[in-house]
PDB file of C-alpha atoms in Angstrom:
ATOM      1  CA  UNK A   4      26.991 -54.016 -76.406  1.00 57.00           C
ATOM      2  CA  UNK A   5      26.768 -55.199 -72.890  1.00 63.00           C
ATOM      3  CA  UNK A   6      25.682 -58.929 -72.141  1.00 68.00           C
ATOM      4  CA  UNK A   7      22.292 -59.016 -70.158  1.00 76.00           C
ATOM      5  CA  UNK A   8      22.743 -61.368 -66.834  1.00 81.00           C
ATOM      6  CA  UNK A   9      19.689 -63.338 -65.238  1.00 89.00           C
ATOM      7  CA  UNK A  10      19.150 -62.815 -61.641  1.00 89.00           C
ATOM      8  CA  UNK A  11      19.977 -66.114 -61.084  1.00 89.00           C
ATOM      9  CA  UNK A  12      23.544 -65.884 -62.399  1.00 88.00           C
ATOM     10  CA  UNK A  13      23.708 -62.616 -61.204  1.00 90.00           C
ATOM     11  CA  UNK A  14      23.370 -64.396 -57.817  1.00 91.00           C
ATOM     12  CA  UNK A  15      25.673 -66.429 -58.479  1.00 89.00           C
ATOM     13  CA  UNK A  16      28.256 -64.365 -59.517  1.00 89.00           C
ATOM     14  CA  UNK A  17      28.116 -62.259 -56.458  1.00 91.00           C
ATOM     15  CA  UNK A  18      27.744 -65.757 -54.011  1.00 89.00           C
ATOM     16  CA  UNK A  19      30.973 -67.504 -55.491  1.00 89.00           C
ATOM     17  CA  UNK A  20      32.902 -63.503 -55.568  1.00 90.00           C
ATOM     18  CA  UNK A  21      31.725 -63.314 -51.953  1.00 89.00           C
ATOM     19  CA  UNK A  22      33.666 -67.056 -51.488  1.00 88.00           C
ATOM     20  CA  UNK A  23      36.456 -66.394 -52.899  1.00 90.00           C
ATOM     21  CA  UNK A  24      36.919 -62.545 -51.566  1.00 88.00           C
ATOM     22  CA  UNK A  25      36.769 -64.779 -48.076  1.00 86.00           C
ATOM     23  CA  UNK A  26      39.078 -67.518 -49.164  1.00 87.00           C
ATOM     24  CA  UNK A  27      41.842 -65.342 -50.744  1.00 88.00           C
ATOM     25  CA  UNK A  28      41.516 -62.363 -47.983  1.00 81.00           C
ATOM     26  CA  UNK A  29      44.910 -63.422 -46.155  1.00 75.00           C
ATOM     27  CA  UNK A  30      46.558 -62.537 -49.966  1.00 73.00           C
ATOM     28  CA  UNK A  31      44.703 -59.770 -51.110  1.00 72.00           C
ATOM     29  CA  UNK A  32      47.180 -57.192 -52.406  1.00 78.00           C
ATOM     30  CA  UNK A  33      49.561 -59.389 -54.027  1.00 88.00           C
ATOM     31  CA  UNK A  34      49.210 -58.998 -57.863  1.00 92.00           C
ATOM     32  CA  UNK A  35      49.433 -62.887 -58.442  1.00 94.00           C
ATOM     33  CA  UNK A  36      46.905 -64.032 -56.016  1.00 93.00           C
ATOM     34  CA  UNK A  37      44.519 -60.961 -57.191  1.00 93.00           C
ATOM     35  CA  UNK A  38      44.606 -62.529 -61.311  1.00 94.00           C
ATOM     36  CA  UNK A  39      44.510 -65.894 -60.107  1.00 95.00           C
ATOM     37  CA  UNK A  40      40.956 -64.986 -58.236  1.00 94.00           C
ATOM     38  CA  UNK A  41      39.906 -63.231 -61.017  1.00 94.00           C
ATOM     39  CA  UNK A  42      40.888 -65.833 -63.622  1.00 96.00           C
ATOM     40  CA  UNK A  43      39.158 -68.637 -61.013  1.00 95.00           C
ATOM     41  CA  UNK A  44      36.059 -65.930 -60.887  1.00 94.00           C
ATOM     42  CA  UNK A  45      35.615 -65.814 -64.890  1.00 94.00           C
ATOM     43  CA  UNK A  46      35.784 -69.455 -65.398  1.00 95.00           C
ATOM     44  CA  UNK A  47      33.178 -70.654 -63.195  1.00 92.00           C
ATOM     45  CA  UNK A  48      30.870 -67.484 -63.815  1.00 90.00           C
ATOM     46  CA  UNK A  49      31.413 -68.305 -67.522  1.00 88.00           C
ATOM     47  CA  UNK A  50      30.806 -72.196 -66.906  1.00 82.00           C
ATOM     48  CA  UNK A  51      27.591 -71.352 -65.214  1.00 75.00           C
ATOM     49  CA  UNK A  52      26.145 -69.731 -68.103  1.00 71.00           C
TER      50      UNK A  52
ATOM     51  CA  UNK B  22      48.397 -77.787 -27.573  1.00 82.00           C
ATOM     52  CA  UNK B  23      47.956 -81.623 -27.798  1.00 88.00           C
ATOM     53  CA  UNK B  24      51.763 -82.044 -29.562  1.00 86.00           C
ATOM     54  CA  UNK B  25      52.420 -85.199 -31.562  1.00 88.00           C
ATOM     55  CA  UNK B  26      55.845 -86.479 -31.267  1.00 83.00           C
ATOM     56  CA  UNK B  27      57.708 -88.039 -34.487  1.00 84.00           C
ATOM     57  CA  UNK B  28      57.954 -91.031 -32.648  1.00 84.00           C
ATOM     58  CA  UNK B  29      54.140 -91.467 -32.868  1.00 84.00           C
ATOM     59  CA  UNK B  30      54.769 -92.348 -36.079  1.00 84.00           C
ATOM     60  CA  UNK B  31      55.916 -95.510 -35.471  1.00 83.00           C
ATOM     61  CA  UNK B  32      53.226 -96.775 -33.779  1.00 79.00           C
ATOM     62  CA  UNK B  33      51.347 -96.754 -37.566  1.00 78.00           C
ATOM     63  CA  UNK B  34      51.081 -99.732 -39.495  1.00 73.00           C
ATOM     64  CA  UNK B  35      53.517-100.106 -42.133  1.00 75.00           C
ATOM     65  CA  UNK B  36      52.749-100.628 -46.314  1.00 76.00           C
ATOM     66  CA  UNK B  37      52.541-103.688 -47.163  1.00 74.00           C
ATOM     67  CA  UNK B  38      55.830-106.006 -47.623  1.00 77.00           C
ATOM     68  CA  UNK B  39      54.672-106.743 -51.021  1.00 76.00           C
ATOM     69  CA  UNK B  40      54.227-103.075 -52.251  1.00 75.00           C
ATOM     70  CA  UNK B  41      58.053-102.285 -50.703  1.00 76.00           C
ATOM     71  CA  UNK B  42      59.105-105.152 -52.875  1.00 78.00           C
ATOM     72  CA  UNK B  43      58.038-103.553 -55.917  1.00 77.00           C
ATOM     73  CA  UNK B  44      58.901-100.175 -55.459  1.00 73.00           C
ATOM     74  CA  UNK B  45      63.090-101.950 -54.518  1.00 75.00           C
ATOM     75  CA  UNK B  46      62.487-103.916 -58.191  1.00 75.00           C
ATOM     76  CA  UNK B  47      61.468-100.830 -60.193  1.00 70.00           C
ATOM     77  CA  UNK B  48      64.097 -98.471 -58.311  1.00 68.00           C
ATOM     78  CA  UNK B  49      66.798-100.763 -59.732  1.00 71.00           C
ATOM     79  CA  UNK B  50      69.024 -99.545 -62.431  1.00 69.00           C
ATOM     80  CA  UNK B  51      68.286-103.357 -64.557  1.00 75.00           C
ATOM     81  CA  UNK B  52      64.468-103.428 -64.273  1.00 73.00           C
ATOM     82  CA  UNK B  53      63.407-107.148 -64.688  1.00 79.00           C
ATOM     83  CA  UNK B  54      59.567-106.685 -65.908  1.00 81.00           C
ATOM     84  CA  UNK B  55      58.804-109.892 -65.435  1.00 82.00           C
ATOM     85  CA  UNK B  56      59.713-110.067 -61.854  1.00 82.00           C
ATOM     86  CA  UNK B  57      58.134-107.008 -61.047  1.00 82.00           C
ATOM     87  CA  UNK B  58      54.646-108.209 -62.982  1.00 84.00           C
ATOM     88  CA  UNK B  59      55.138-111.360 -60.981  1.00 85.00           C
ATOM     89  CA  UNK B  60      55.129-109.254 -57.490  1.00 82.00           C
ATOM     90  CA  UNK B  61      52.126-107.201 -58.800  1.00 83.00           C
ATOM     91  CA  UNK B  62      49.800-110.266 -59.289  1.00 85.00           C
ATOM     92  CA  UNK B  63      50.086-111.518 -56.245  1.00 81.00           C
ATOM     93  CA  UNK B  64      48.320-108.067 -54.934  1.00 79.00           C
ATOM     94  CA  UNK B  65      44.826-108.341 -56.750  1.00 78.00           C
ATOM     95  CA  UNK B  66      44.357-104.812 -55.738  1.00 77.00           C
ATOM     96  CA  UNK B  67      47.483-103.374 -57.947  1.00 80.00           C
ATOM     97  CA  UNK B  68      46.517-105.833 -60.356  1.00 85.00           C
ATOM     98  CA  UNK B  69      43.231-104.125 -60.986  1.00 82.00           C
ATOM     99  CA  UNK B  70      44.204-101.003 -60.946  1.00 80.00           C
ATOM    100  CA  UNK B  71      46.962-101.562 -63.649  1.00 84.00           C
ATOM    101  CA  UNK B  72      44.901-103.734 -66.341  1.00 87.00           C
ATOM    102  CA  UNK B  73      42.373-101.098 -65.807  1.00 85.00           C
ATOM    103  CA  UNK B  74      44.712 -97.748 -66.521  1.00 83.00           C
ATOM    104  CA  UNK B  75      46.438-100.012 -69.179  1.00 84.00           C
ATOM    105  CA  UNK B  76      43.202-100.125 -71.274  1.00 87.00           C
ATOM    106  CA  UNK B  77      41.906 -96.702 -70.128  1.00 82.00           C
ATOM    107  CA  UNK B  78      40.550 -94.314 -73.030  1.00 78.00           C
ATOM    108  CA  UNK B  79      43.610 -92.046 -70.992  1.00 76.00           C
ATOM    109  CA  UNK B  80      46.676 -94.124 -72.650  1.00 76.00           C
ATOM    110  CA  UNK B  81      44.714 -95.330 -75.846  1.00 76.00           C
ATOM    111  CA  UNK B  82      46.376 -98.435 -76.783  1.00 78.00           C
ATOM    112  CA  UNK B  83      44.826-100.064 -79.617  1.00 78.00           C
ATOM    113  CA  UNK B  84      44.531-103.362 -78.191  1.00 81.00           C
ATOM    114  CA  UNK B  85      43.227-104.824 -75.323  1.00 86.00           C
ATOM    115  CA  UNK B  86      46.017-105.415 -72.257  1.00 88.00           C
ATOM    116  CA  UNK B  87      45.340-108.832 -70.644  1.00 89.00           C
ATOM    117  CA  UNK B  88      48.349-109.575 -68.836  1.00 90.00           C
ATOM    118  CA  UNK B  89      50.107-107.484 -65.599  1.00 89.00           C
ATOM    119  CA  UNK B  90      53.560-108.115 -67.838  1.00 89.00           C
ATOM    120  CA  UNK B  91      52.126-106.628 -71.257  1.00 90.00           C
ATOM    121  CA  UNK B  92      50.886-103.931 -68.665  1.00 89.00           C
ATOM    122  CA  UNK B  93      54.048-103.073 -67.456  1.00 87.00           C
ATOM    123  CA  UNK B  94      55.775-103.090 -70.941  1.00 87.00           C
ATOM    124  CA  UNK B  95      53.385-100.846 -72.735  1.00 87.00           C
ATOM    125  CA  UNK B  96      52.850 -98.127 -69.117  1.00 85.00           C
ATOM    126  CA  UNK B  97      56.601 -98.271 -68.575  1.00 83.00           C
ATOM    127  CA  UNK B  98      58.609 -98.623 -65.314  1.00 77.00           C
ATOM    128  CA  UNK B  99      57.974 -94.634 -63.858  1.00 76.00           C
ATOM    129  CA  UNK B 100      53.968 -94.978 -64.487  1.00 80.00           C
ATOM    130  CA  UNK B 101      54.058 -98.530 -62.808  1.00 80.00           C
ATOM    131  CA  UNK B 102      55.912 -97.257 -59.936  1.00 77.00           C
ATOM    132  CA  UNK B 103      53.704 -94.263 -59.702  1.00 79.00           C
ATOM    133  CA  UNK B 104      50.424 -96.323 -59.825  1.00 80.00           C
ATOM    134  CA  UNK B 105      52.118 -98.689 -57.424  1.00 79.00           C
ATOM    135  CA  UNK B 106      53.094 -96.347 -54.857  1.00 79.00           C
ATOM    136  CA  UNK B 107      50.050 -94.435 -55.209  1.00 80.00           C
ATOM    137  CA  UNK B 108      47.877 -96.903 -55.486  1.00 76.00           C
ATOM    138  CA  UNK B 109      49.744 -98.559 -51.882  1.00 77.00           C
ATOM    139  CA  UNK B 110      49.055 -95.629 -50.050  1.00 79.00           C
ATOM    140  CA  UNK B 111      45.452 -94.857 -50.999  1.00 75.00           C
ATOM    141  CA  UNK B 112      44.990 -98.398 -50.181  1.00 72.00           C
ATOM    142  CA  UNK B 113      46.515 -98.428 -46.521  1.00 73.00           C
ATOM    143  CA  UNK B 114      45.227 -95.326 -45.661  1.00 71.00           C
ATOM    144  CA  UNK B 115      41.546 -95.998 -46.814  1.00 67.00           C
ATOM    145  CA  UNK B 116      41.638 -99.291 -44.743  1.00 63.00           C
ATOM    146  CA  UNK B 117      43.233 -98.674 -41.742  1.00 59.00           C
ATOM    147  CA  UNK B 118      42.662 -95.825 -39.078  1.00 53.00           C
ATOM    148  CA  UNK B 119      39.852 -95.015 -36.644  1.00 51.00           C
ATOM    149  CA  UNK B 120      38.463 -92.185 -38.625  1.00 49.00           C
ATOM    150  CA  UNK B 121      37.609 -91.188 -41.861  1.00 47.00           C
ATOM    151  CA  UNK B 122      37.054 -87.801 -40.848  1.00 50.00           C
ATOM    152  CA  UNK B 123      37.648 -85.785 -43.794  1.00 62.00           C
ATOM    153  CA  UNK B 124      39.557 -87.856 -45.475  1.00 66.00           C
ATOM    154  CA  UNK B 125      37.817 -88.248 -49.057  1.00 72.00           C
ATOM    155  CA  UNK B 126      38.131 -84.915 -48.753  1.00 79.00           C
ATOM    156  CA  UNK B 127      42.053 -84.626 -48.619  1.00 81.00           C
ATOM    157  CA  UNK B 128      42.301 -87.647 -51.176  1.00 79.00           C
ATOM    158  CA  UNK B 129      39.970 -85.180 -53.867  1.00 84.00           C
ATOM    159  CA  UNK B 130      42.313 -82.296 -53.054  1.00 89.00           C
ATOM    160  CA  UNK B 131      45.796 -84.863 -53.752  1.00 89.00           C
ATOM    161  CA  UNK B 132      43.667 -85.774 -57.066  1.00 89.00           C
ATOM    162  CA  UNK B 133      43.009 -82.395 -58.327  1.00 93.00           C
ATOM    163  CA  UNK B 134      46.728 -81.088 -57.162  1.00 95.00           C
ATOM    164  CA  UNK B 135      48.057 -83.989 -59.451  1.00 92.00           C
ATOM    165  CA  UNK B 136      45.525 -83.336 -62.237  1.00 94.00           C
ATOM    166  CA  UNK B 137      47.106 -79.680 -61.842  1.00 97.00           C
ATOM    167  CA  UNK B 138      50.680 -80.619 -61.632  1.00 96.00           C
ATOM    168  CA  UNK B 139      50.409 -82.906 -64.736  1.00 93.00           C
ATOM    169  CA  UNK B 140      48.826 -80.064 -66.764  1.00 96.00           C
ATOM    170  CA  UNK B 141      51.553 -77.584 -65.957  1.00 97.00           C
ATOM    171  CA  UNK B 142      54.453 -79.823 -66.256  1.00 95.00           C
ATOM    172  CA  UNK B 143      53.426 -80.592 -69.797  1.00 94.00           C
ATOM    173  CA  UNK B 144      53.556 -76.509 -70.545  1.00 94.00           C
ATOM    174  CA  UNK B 145      57.188 -76.502 -68.734  1.00 93.00           C
ATOM    175  CA  UNK B 146      58.139 -79.968 -69.421  1.00 92.00           C
ATOM    176  CA  UNK B 147      58.649 -82.082 -66.658  1.00 90.00           C
ATOM    177  CA  UNK B 148      58.283 -85.423 -66.644  1.00 86.00           C
ATOM    178  CA  UNK B 149      54.401 -86.066 -65.894  1.00 86.00           C
ATOM    179  CA  UNK B 150      54.508 -89.366 -63.982  1.00 82.00           C
ATOM    180  CA  UNK B 151      56.726 -87.915 -61.320  1.00 85.00           C
ATOM    181  CA  UNK B 152      54.474 -84.630 -61.178  1.00 91.00           C
ATOM    182  CA  UNK B 153      50.832 -86.761 -60.806  1.00 88.00           C
ATOM    183  CA  UNK B 154      52.430 -89.150 -57.668  1.00 86.00           C
ATOM    184  CA  UNK B 155      54.036 -86.240 -56.019  1.00 92.00           C
ATOM    185  CA  UNK B 156      50.867 -83.977 -56.602  1.00 93.00           C
ATOM    186  CA  UNK B 157      48.753 -86.941 -55.007  1.00 89.00           C
ATOM    187  CA  UNK B 158      50.629 -87.413 -51.995  1.00 90.00           C
ATOM    188  CA  UNK B 159      51.580 -83.845 -51.216  1.00 94.00           C
ATOM    189  CA  UNK B 160      49.541 -83.952 -48.596  1.00 93.00           C
ATOM    190  CA  UNK B 161      50.650 -86.916 -47.094  1.00 91.00           C
ATOM    191  CA  UNK B 162      50.846 -85.871 -43.365  1.00 92.00           C
ATOM    192  CA  UNK B 163      47.076 -84.220 -43.439  1.00 90.00           C
ATOM    193  CA  UNK B 164      45.708 -87.093 -44.434  1.00 86.00           C
ATOM    194  CA  UNK B 165      47.544 -89.471 -41.776  1.00 87.00           C
ATOM    195  CA  UNK B 166      46.381 -86.412 -39.079  1.00 89.00           C
ATOM    196  CA  UNK B 167      42.756 -87.252 -40.239  1.00 85.00           C
ATOM    197  CA  UNK B 168      42.616 -90.967 -40.760  1.00 82.00           C
ATOM    198  CA  UNK B 169      45.413 -91.841 -37.684  1.00 84.00           C
ATOM    199  CA  UNK B 170      44.811 -89.049 -35.135  1.00 88.00           C
ATOM    200  CA  UNK B 171      41.548 -87.994 -35.701  1.00 87.00           C
ATOM    201  CA  UNK B 172      41.421 -86.082 -32.175  1.00 90.00           C
ATOM    202  CA  UNK B 173      44.555 -83.766 -33.547  1.00 93.00           C
ATOM    203  CA  UNK B 174      42.877 -83.136 -36.823  1.00 91.00           C
ATOM    204  CA  UNK B 175      40.004 -82.044 -35.271  1.00 91.00           C
ATOM    205  CA  UNK B 176      41.037 -79.874 -32.944  1.00 94.00           C
ATOM    206  CA  UNK B 177      43.372 -77.808 -35.996  1.00 93.00           C
ATOM    207  CA  UNK B 178      40.266 -77.638 -37.836  1.00 90.00           C
ATOM    208  CA  UNK B 179      38.474 -76.066 -34.752  1.00 91.00           C
ATOM    209  CA  UNK B 180      41.693 -73.565 -33.768  1.00 94.00           C
ATOM    210  CA  UNK B 181      41.442 -72.896 -37.962  1.00 90.00           C
ATOM    211  CA  UNK B 182      38.189 -71.871 -37.606  1.00 87.00           C
ATOM    212  CA  UNK B 183      38.188 -70.094 -34.463  1.00 92.00           C
ATOM    213  CA  UNK B 184      41.129 -67.907 -35.705  1.00 91.00           C
ATOM    214  CA  UNK B 185      40.642 -68.203 -39.184  1.00 87.00           C
ATOM    215  CA  UNK B 186      44.307 -68.551 -40.291  1.00 91.00           C
ATOM    216  CA  UNK B 187      45.781 -71.156 -42.486  1.00 92.00           C
ATOM    217  CA  UNK B 188      46.470 -74.612 -42.184  1.00 92.00           C
ATOM    218  CA  UNK B 189      50.019 -74.516 -40.923  1.00 93.00           C
ATOM    219  CA  UNK B 190      49.687 -72.047 -38.338  1.00 94.00           C
ATOM    220  CA  UNK B 191      46.822 -74.264 -36.576  1.00 95.00           C
ATOM    221  CA  UNK B 192      49.397 -77.028 -36.992  1.00 96.00           C
ATOM    222  CA  UNK B 193      52.158 -75.573 -35.498  1.00 96.00           C
ATOM    223  CA  UNK B 194      49.962 -73.780 -32.395  1.00 97.00           C
ATOM    224  CA  UNK B 195      47.853 -77.108 -31.626  1.00 96.00           C
ATOM    225  CA  UNK B 196      50.579 -79.675 -32.502  1.00 96.00           C
ATOM    226  CA  UNK B 197      53.862 -78.331 -32.331  1.00 95.00           C
ATOM    227  CA  UNK B 198      54.640 -79.847 -35.316  1.00 95.00           C
ATOM    228  CA  UNK B 199      53.264 -79.381 -39.321  1.00 95.00           C
ATOM    229  CA  UNK B 200      51.463 -82.013 -41.921  1.00 96.00           C
ATOM    230  CA  UNK B 201      54.846 -81.218 -44.312  1.00 96.00           C
ATOM    231  CA  UNK B 202      57.378 -82.374 -41.294  1.00 95.00           C
ATOM    232  CA  UNK B 203      55.028 -85.293 -40.529  1.00 94.00           C
ATOM    233  CA  UNK B 204      54.575 -86.484 -44.270  1.00 94.00           C
ATOM    234  CA  UNK B 205      57.954 -85.819 -44.431  1.00 95.00           C
ATOM    235  CA  UNK B 206      59.286 -87.891 -41.927  1.00 93.00           C
ATOM    236  CA  UNK B 207      56.549 -91.119 -42.983  1.00 90.00           C
ATOM    237  CA  UNK B 208      57.437 -91.011 -46.285  1.00 90.00           C
ATOM    238  CA  UNK B 209      61.143 -91.702 -45.291  1.00 89.00           C
ATOM    239  CA  UNK B 210      59.986 -94.203 -42.837  1.00 86.00           C
ATOM    240  CA  UNK B 211      58.346 -95.909 -45.758  1.00 82.00           C
ATOM    241  CA  UNK B 212      61.090 -95.689 -48.266  1.00 79.00           C
ATOM    242  CA  UNK B 213      59.468 -93.023 -50.741  1.00 83.00           C
ATOM    243  CA  UNK B 214      61.822 -92.029 -53.320  1.00 82.00           C
ATOM    244  CA  UNK B 215      63.628 -89.336 -52.251  1.00 87.00           C
ATOM    245  CA  UNK B 216      62.196 -86.644 -54.689  1.00 87.00           C
ATOM    246  CA  UNK B 217      58.886 -87.427 -53.358  1.00 88.00           C
ATOM    247  CA  UNK B 218      59.754 -86.960 -49.550  1.00 92.00           C
ATOM    248  CA  UNK B 219      61.582 -83.666 -50.820  1.00 93.00           C
ATOM    249  CA  UNK B 220      58.021 -82.715 -52.038  1.00 94.00           C
ATOM    250  CA  UNK B 221      55.611 -83.948 -49.458  1.00 95.00           C
ATOM    251  CA  UNK B 222      58.333 -81.593 -46.620  1.00 96.00           C
ATOM    252  CA  UNK B 223      58.881 -78.368 -48.867  1.00 94.00           C
ATOM    253  CA  UNK B 224      55.735 -77.684 -50.795  1.00 95.00           C
ATOM    254  CA  UNK B 225      54.285 -74.636 -49.070  1.00 94.00           C
ATOM    255  CA  UNK B 226      58.496 -73.029 -48.764  1.00 92.00           C
ATOM    256  CA  UNK B 227      59.978 -74.705 -51.712  1.00 92.00           C
ATOM    257  CA  UNK B 228      63.798 -74.481 -52.252  1.00 85.00           C
ATOM    258  CA  UNK B 229      64.604 -71.880 -55.663  1.00 77.00           C
ATOM    259  CA  UNK B 230      66.497 -75.084 -56.992  1.00 74.00           C
ATOM    260  CA  UNK B 231      66.989 -74.647 -60.554  1.00 73.00           C
ATOM    261  CA  UNK B 232      68.035 -78.676 -60.910  1.00 75.00           C
ATOM    262  CA  UNK B 233      64.808 -80.106 -59.831  1.00 81.00           C
ATOM    263  CA  UNK B 234      61.843 -77.903 -60.308  1.00 91.00           C
ATOM    264  CA  UNK B 235      59.337 -80.301 -58.892  1.00 93.00           C
ATOM    265  CA  UNK B 236      58.892 -78.733 -55.241  1.00 94.00           C
ATOM    266  CA  UNK B 237      58.392 -75.550 -56.977  1.00 95.00           C
ATOM    267  CA  UNK B 238      55.552 -77.170 -59.215  1.00 96.00           C
ATOM    268  CA  UNK B 239      53.750 -78.998 -56.309  1.00 97.00           C
ATOM    269  CA  UNK B 240      53.800 -75.376 -54.776  1.00 96.00           C
ATOM    270  CA  UNK B 241      51.735 -73.773 -57.766  1.00 97.00           C
ATOM    271  CA  UNK B 242      49.876 -76.935 -58.143  1.00 97.00           C
ATOM    272  CA  UNK B 243      48.579 -76.953 -54.937  1.00 96.00           C
ATOM    273  CA  UNK B 244      47.104 -72.944 -54.389  1.00 96.00           C
ATOM    274  CA  UNK B 245      45.872 -73.642 -57.949  1.00 96.00           C
ATOM    275  CA  UNK B 246      43.884 -76.775 -56.767  1.00 95.00           C
ATOM    276  CA  UNK B 247      42.601 -75.481 -53.664  1.00 92.00           C
ATOM    277  CA  UNK B 248      41.072 -71.994 -55.412  1.00 93.00           C
ATOM    278  CA  UNK B 249      39.543 -74.195 -58.256  1.00 93.00           C
ATOM    279  CA  UNK B 250      37.938 -76.800 -55.867  1.00 87.00           C
ATOM    280  CA  UNK B 251      34.406 -75.832 -55.953  1.00 74.00           C
ATOM    281  CA  UNK B 252      33.191 -77.656 -53.056  1.00 74.00           C
ATOM    282  CA  UNK B 253      34.763 -75.286 -50.790  1.00 69.00           C
ATOM    283  CA  UNK B 254      32.468 -72.995 -49.774  1.00 63.00           C
ATOM    284  CA  UNK B 255      34.983 -70.546 -48.736  1.00 62.00           C
ATOM    285  CA  UNK B 256      35.616 -71.123 -44.872  1.00 66.00           C
ATOM    286  CA  UNK B 257      39.434 -73.013 -46.059  1.00 78.00           C
ATOM    287  CA  UNK B 258      42.379 -70.212 -46.732  1.00 86.00           C
ATOM    288  CA  UNK B 259      44.421 -70.487 -49.821  1.00 90.00           C
ATOM    289  CA  UNK B 260      48.169 -70.566 -48.768  1.00 89.00           C
ATOM    290  CA  UNK B 261      50.602 -67.910 -50.438  1.00 89.00           C
ATOM    291  CA  UNK B 262      52.394 -68.504 -53.980  1.00 92.00           C
ATOM    292  CA  UNK B 263      55.938 -67.594 -53.718  1.00 91.00           C
ATOM    293  CA  UNK B 264      56.364 -65.248 -56.589  1.00 91.00           C
ATOM    294  CA  UNK B 265      60.193 -66.732 -56.857  1.00 92.00           C
ATOM    295  CA  UNK B 266      58.891 -69.947 -57.600  1.00 93.00           C
ATOM    296  CA  UNK B 267      56.663 -68.873 -60.324  1.00 93.00           C
ATOM    297  CA  UNK B 268      59.660 -66.818 -62.071  1.00 92.00           C
ATOM    298  CA  UNK B 269      61.802 -69.948 -61.702  1.00 92.00           C
ATOM    299  CA  UNK B 270      59.302 -72.376 -63.536  1.00 93.00           C
ATOM    300  CA  UNK B 271      58.658 -69.596 -66.592  1.00 92.00           C
ATOM    301  CA  UNK B 272      54.736 -70.100 -65.741  1.00 92.00           C
ATOM    302  CA  UNK B 273      52.652 -67.631 -67.584  1.00 92.00           C
ATOM    303  CA  UNK B 274      50.537 -66.735 -64.814  1.00 94.00           C
ATOM    304  CA  UNK B 275      48.261 -64.755 -66.747  1.00 93.00           C
ATOM    305  CA  UNK B 276      47.490 -67.303 -69.271  1.00 92.00           C
ATOM    306  CA  UNK B 277      46.783 -70.056 -66.585  1.00 96.00           C
ATOM    307  CA  UNK B 278      42.935 -69.416 -66.843  1.00 96.00           C
ATOM    308  CA  UNK B 279      43.115 -70.906 -69.967  1.00 96.00           C
ATOM    309  CA  UNK B 280      44.252 -74.167 -68.417  1.00 97.00           C
ATOM    310  CA  UNK B 281      41.498 -74.639 -65.962  1.00 97.00           C
ATOM    311  CA  UNK B 282      39.319 -76.509 -68.262  1.00 96.00           C
ATOM    312  CA  UNK B 283      41.826 -79.349 -69.128  1.00 96.00           C
ATOM    313  CA  UNK B 284      43.004 -79.409 -65.483  1.00 96.00           C
ATOM    314  CA  UNK B 285      39.673 -80.418 -64.366  1.00 95.00           C
ATOM    315  CA  UNK B 286      39.104 -82.986 -67.297  1.00 93.00           C
ATOM    316  CA  UNK B 287      42.113 -84.380 -66.084  1.00 91.00           C
ATOM    317  CA  UNK B 288      41.118 -84.480 -62.464  1.00 91.00           C
ATOM    318  CA  UNK B 289      37.868 -86.545 -63.272  1.00 89.00           C
ATOM    319  CA  UNK B 290      39.828 -88.951 -65.526  1.00 84.00           C
ATOM    320  CA  UNK B 291      41.975 -89.589 -62.379  1.00 81.00           C
ATOM    321  CA  UNK B 292      39.202 -89.785 -60.227  1.00 81.00           C
ATOM    322  CA  UNK B 293      38.003 -92.925 -62.853  1.00 76.00           C
ATOM    323  CA  UNK B 294      41.314 -94.630 -62.566  1.00 71.00           C
ATOM    324  CA  UNK B 295      42.217 -94.705 -58.938  1.00 68.00           C
ATOM    325  CA  UNK B 296      38.787 -94.844 -57.712  1.00 65.00           C
ATOM    326  CA  UNK B 297      39.283 -96.924 -54.375  1.00 49.00           C
ATOM    327  CA  UNK B 298      35.846 -99.244 -54.558  1.00 43.00           C
ATOM    328  CA  UNK B 299      35.938-102.775 -56.011  1.00 38.00           C
ATOM    329  CA  UNK B 300      39.972-103.496 -55.637  1.00 38.00           C
TER     330      UNK B 300
END
């Protein structure tokens, strides 16, 4: 079942993703760094919920 | 370009003689705990910090520790050395210099890296005390720039913002030297143990040395700490990880996310233990 995300949570997730995309942009395409970025995103979004 | 020469470091104040004496005494093969305790007692700040650490829930000793000698025996010489060194450097660099521009943020990153280093060290079986000290001090060169060369430091930040590049690239272009070389030279002048000097100098490009994994550990911990820093709103680029280093450490990269909570909790504990106020 798909989890319902509040508008506030969705805005937080989008802002965080944009922030991490900027900080990791030089390393885009490096599998280890892409994976680290994804783990941080999931951790922070989960923590906020 | 506003170059910094390594000779400029000679003008910086030296660490307190008492601290150098403690480090020298602890590095001897035949350690005299009573003598070390005497040296520590002459430094009120360090005495308070050692007792606070020995009585903290982090170490969980059952009885209250009230003497420096007992604290040294319970904590052991490596922890005392790490505390003496980190305490001395924090006090020294927060009480001197013309500006504190960004130095708090740099210390926060140092503590964050120390916390990540401790958690990773546990995972792969490296001495946690050394990991802590090296993590805390790895960016010594940046802290020295911020505190003692604020104009140079600001110029590198401006260059970095304008060119959207990594810190090292900005430093080499603007100063002709990067924080790794600067920090390593200062650490040598201050007679830090060799393994710490090496980590400070090589944490962005560690050698793949199977005999000494500390530089590799700090390389990875630095990157994770940058990524996890919740106060960074996205303008500092994350430095690249060396894949060979990850292989050498034998880290399960995909499992790192499961360690983030422990890393942040350790960071909070360390912040309490090492806070500079009241010492």
